[in-house]
Coordinates of C-alpha atoms in Angstrom, one line a residue:
M1073 CA 0.0 0.1 0.1
E1074 CA 1.4 3.4 -1.1
K1075 CA 2.3 5.6 1.9
V1076 CA 0.8 9.0 2.0
D1077 CA 2.7 11.6 3.9
R1078 CA 0.3 13.8 6.1
K1079 CA 0.9 17.4 6.3
L1080 CA 1.2 19.2 9.5
N1081 CA -2.0 20.9 10.5
I1082 CA -1.4 24.3 12.0
F1083 CA -4.0 26.5 13.4
F1084 CA -3.4 30.2 13.2
L1085 CA -5.4 32.6 15.6
P1086 CA -5.0 36.2 14.6
H1087 CA -5.9 39.3 16.7
F1088 CA -8.8 41.4 15.4
S1089 CA -6.4 44.4 14.4
T1090 CA -5.1 44.7 10.7
S1091 CA -1.7 45.3 12.3
H1092 CA -1.7 42.0 13.8
L1093 CA -3.9 40.2 11.3
I1094 CA -1.9 40.9 7.9
P1095 CA 1.5 39.8 9.4
M1096 CA 0.0 36.7 10.9
V1097 CA -1.5 35.9 7.3
D1098 CA 2.0 36.3 5.9
T1099 CA 3.5 34.0 8.4
A1100 CA 0.9 31.3 7.5
R1101 CA 2.1 31.6 3.8
L1102 CA 5.9 31.4 5.1
F1103 CA 4.9 28.0 7.1
V1104 CA 3.3 26.7 3.9
A1105 CA 5.9 27.7 1.5
H1106 CA 8.4 25.4 3.3
G1107 CA 6.1 22.4 2.3
G1108 CA 4.4 19.8 4.4
V1109 CA 2.1 22.3 6.1
A1110 CA -1.5 22.8 5.9
A1111 CA -2.8 26.1 7.6
T1112 CA -6.1 27.1 9.0
I1113 CA -6.6 30.9 9.9
V1114 CA -9.4 31.1 12.3
T1115 CA -11.2 34.7 12.4
T1116 CA -14.4 36.4 11.9
P1117 CA -16.2 37.0 8.4
H1118 CA -15.2 40.8 8.4
N1119 CA -11.7 40.1 9.1
A1120 CA -11.5 37.3 6.5
R1121 CA -12.6 39.6 3.9
L1122 CA -9.5 41.7 4.5
F1123 CA -7.2 39.0 3.3
Q1124 CA -9.1 36.5 1.4
D1125 CA -8.6 38.0 -2.0
S1126 CA -5.1 37.9 -1.7
L1127 CA -5.0 34.3 -0.6
D1128 CA -7.2 33.5 -3.7
C1129 CA -4.5 35.1 -5.9
D1130 CA -1.7 33.4 -4.2
S1131 CA -1.0 30.3 -6.3
E1132 CA 1.7 29.1 -4.0
S1133 CA -0.5 28.9 -1.0
R1134 CA -3.9 27.8 -2.8
G1135 CA -5.4 24.9 -1.2
D1136 CA -3.0 24.8 1.7
I1137 CA -4.3 27.8 3.4
K1138 CA -8.0 27.4 4.8
V1139 CA -10.1 30.1 6.4
H1140 CA -12.5 29.1 9.1
T1141 CA -14.8 31.9 10.3
V1142 CA -16.6 32.2 13.7
K1143 CA -19.5 34.4 14.3
M1144 CA -18.8 37.6 16.2
P1145 CA -21.1 37.8 19.4
S1146 CA -22.0 41.4 18.9
A1147 CA -25.1 41.3 20.1
E1148 CA -24.1 39.8 23.6
V1149 CA -22.0 42.9 24.4
G1150 CA -23.9 45.7 22.6
L1151 CA -21.4 45.9 19.7
P1152 CA -22.9 47.2 16.3
Q1153 CA -23.4 44.5 13.7
G1154 CA -20.3 44.4 11.2
I1155 CA -17.6 46.0 13.6
E1156 CA -15.2 43.4 14.1
N1157 CA -11.7 45.1 13.9
I1158 CA -10.2 47.6 15.9
G1159 CA -9.7 49.8 12.8
Q1160 CA -13.5 50.1 12.7
C1161 CA -13.7 51.6 16.3
S1162 CA -14.1 55.1 16.4
T1163 CA -14.4 55.5 20.4
P1164 CA -12.9 53.9 23.4
R1165 CA -16.2 52.5 24.3
L1166 CA -16.4 50.5 21.0
I1167 CA -12.9 49.2 21.6
G1168 CA -14.0 48.1 24.8
Q1169 CA -17.0 46.1 23.7
L1170 CA -14.9 44.7 20.8
F1171 CA -12.6 43.2 23.4
K1172 CA -15.4 41.9 25.2
A1173 CA -16.7 40.2 22.0
I1174 CA -13.3 38.8 21.3
A1175 CA -13.3 37.3 24.8
L1176 CA -16.5 35.5 24.2
L1177 CA -14.9 33.9 21.3
Q1178 CA -12.7 31.9 23.5
K1179 CA -15.1 28.9 24.0
P1180 CA -16.2 28.2 20.5
I1181 CA -12.4 28.5 19.4
E1182 CA -11.3 26.2 22.1
Q1183 CA -14.1 23.7 20.9
L1184 CA -12.9 24.0 17.3
I1185 CA -9.4 23.2 18.4
R1186 CA -10.6 20.1 20.3
E1187 CA -12.5 18.9 17.3
N1188 CA -9.8 19.2 15.0
R1189 CA -6.6 18.7 17.2
P1190 CA -4.0 20.6 15.1
D1191 CA -0.4 19.7 15.3
C1192 CA 0.6 23.2 16.2
I1193 CA -1.1 26.6 17.4
V1194 CA 0.2 30.0 16.4
S1195 CA -1.6 32.4 18.5
D1196 CA -1.6 36.3 18.8
M1197 CA -0.4 37.8 22.1
F1198 CA -3.9 38.9 22.8
F1199 CA -5.1 35.2 23.2
P1200 CA -3.1 33.9 26.4
W1201 CA -5.7 31.4 27.0
S1202 CA -4.5 29.4 23.9
V1203 CA -1.6 28.3 26.1
E1204 CA -4.1 26.1 28.2
I1205 CA -6.0 24.5 25.1
A1206 CA -2.4 23.6 23.5
R1207 CA -1.5 21.9 26.6
E1208 CA -4.6 19.9 26.7
I1209 CA -4.3 18.4 23.1
N1210 CA -0.5 18.1 23.6
A1211 CA 0.4 20.6 20.7
P1212 CA 3.1 23.4 20.9
R1213 CA 2.0 26.9 21.0
I1214 CA 3.9 29.6 19.2
L1215 CA 3.3 33.2 20.6
F1216 CA 2.9 35.7 17.7
Y1217 CA 4.1 39.2 18.9
P1218 CA 4.2 41.5 15.9
S1219 CA 6.6 44.2 17.4
N1220 CA 10.2 44.9 16.9
A1221 CA 13.2 44.0 19.3
F1222 CA 13.6 47.8 20.3
Y1223 CA 10.0 48.0 21.5
H1224 CA 10.3 44.7 23.5
S1225 CA 13.4 45.9 25.2
V1226 CA 11.8 49.3 26.2
S1227 CA 8.7 47.6 27.3
H1228 CA 10.6 45.0 29.4
S1229 CA 12.7 47.8 31.0
L1230 CA 9.7 49.8 31.9
N1231 CA 7.8 46.9 33.3
L1232 CA 10.6 45.7 35.4
H1233 CA 12.1 48.7 36.7
A1234 CA 9.2 51.2 36.6
P1235 CA 11.4 54.4 36.2
H1236 CA 8.3 56.4 35.5
D1237 CA 7.0 56.0 39.0
K1238 CA 10.0 57.9 40.1
V1239 CA 9.4 61.2 38.5
Q1240 CA 7.3 64.0 40.0
S1241 CA 5.3 65.0 36.9
D1242 CA 4.0 63.6 33.6
T1243 CA 6.4 66.2 31.7
E1244 CA 9.6 65.2 33.7
N1245 CA 12.2 63.1 31.6
F1246 CA 13.2 59.7 32.9
L1247 CA 16.0 57.4 31.6
I1248 CA 15.0 53.9 30.7
P1249 CA 17.5 51.7 32.2
Y1250 CA 19.6 48.9 30.8
L1251 CA 19.5 49.9 27.2
P1252 CA 22.8 50.2 25.3
D1253 CA 22.2 53.9 24.6
Q1254 CA 20.5 56.8 26.5
I1255 CA 16.7 56.7 25.8
E1256 CA 14.5 59.1 27.7
M1257 CA 10.8 59.5 27.8
T1258 CA 8.2 61.2 29.8
R1259 CA 5.0 59.8 31.6
S1260 CA 2.9 61.5 29.0
Q1261 CA 4.4 59.3 26.3
L1262 CA 3.4 56.0 28.0
Q1263 CA 0.4 54.0 27.3
D1264 CA -2.4 54.3 30.0
H1265 CA -2.0 50.7 31.2
L1266 CA 1.6 51.7 32.5
K1267 CA 0.5 54.8 34.3
T1268 CA -2.8 53.3 35.9
K1269 CA -4.1 49.9 36.5
T1270 CA -6.8 49.2 33.5
L1271 CA -8.5 46.0 32.3
Y1272 CA -6.1 46.3 29.2
G1273 CA -3.3 46.3 31.6
Q1274 CA -4.3 43.3 33.2
L1275 CA -4.5 41.6 29.9
I1276 CA -0.9 42.6 29.1
N1277 CA 0.2 41.1 32.5
M1278 CA -1.6 37.9 31.5
I1279 CA 0.3 37.7 28.2
K1280 CA 3.6 38.5 29.9
D1281 CA 2.9 35.6 32.4
T1282 CA 2.6 33.2 29.6
E1283 CA 5.7 34.2 27.8
A1284 CA 8.4 32.6 30.2
S1285 CA 6.8 29.0 29.5
E1286 CA 6.0 29.2 25.8
L1287 CA 7.9 29.1 22.6
W1288 CA 8.3 32.8 21.6
H1289 CA 9.4 34.4 18.4
N1290 CA 9.3 37.5 16.6
F1291 CA 8.6 37.1 12.8
Y1292 CA 10.1 40.5 11.8

């Protein structure tokens, strides 16, 4: 009987932001281009439309990249129908509703993963819960964090040493420690979650808690 080589089945879970979504789609293309990989991108209908045409025109990945769409739970959180991407949110309130809707997608996506049991999961930084479902099915989880090395160095230093807590005002300069050059900032330049406790900040902390034990790589 002729042996048929099975392709590795890899699930890609992109965040619902174009700056995260498109790089992850390109990453799926890179995986498929090496051969022996079948990719499934899990997203919502609106987000799928942002890249589906480019996949259809890509002869190299055609057939090896599938898109599985899940329904956005808009009504459950009071989010207007059709808003499924951060780029569509014109107010902080809409962004908050979008994040709540994304959180509600955890269970249906986990069930999809259980049913398909992919060989590997590549998930965005905003899906820290994917660590546990990957462990459940005994598959590696690769953390997708679409930022450059300088950003990560600055962010790590700010979170570890908190130099912004030692200045007296939002306009006073402080030095970011342990960088190879002298880089200064002010509190007014920081993201809100670094200055005060926010739900977004709690999510970022959850993300950082998963980094130490997971396979982490920057694809830039």
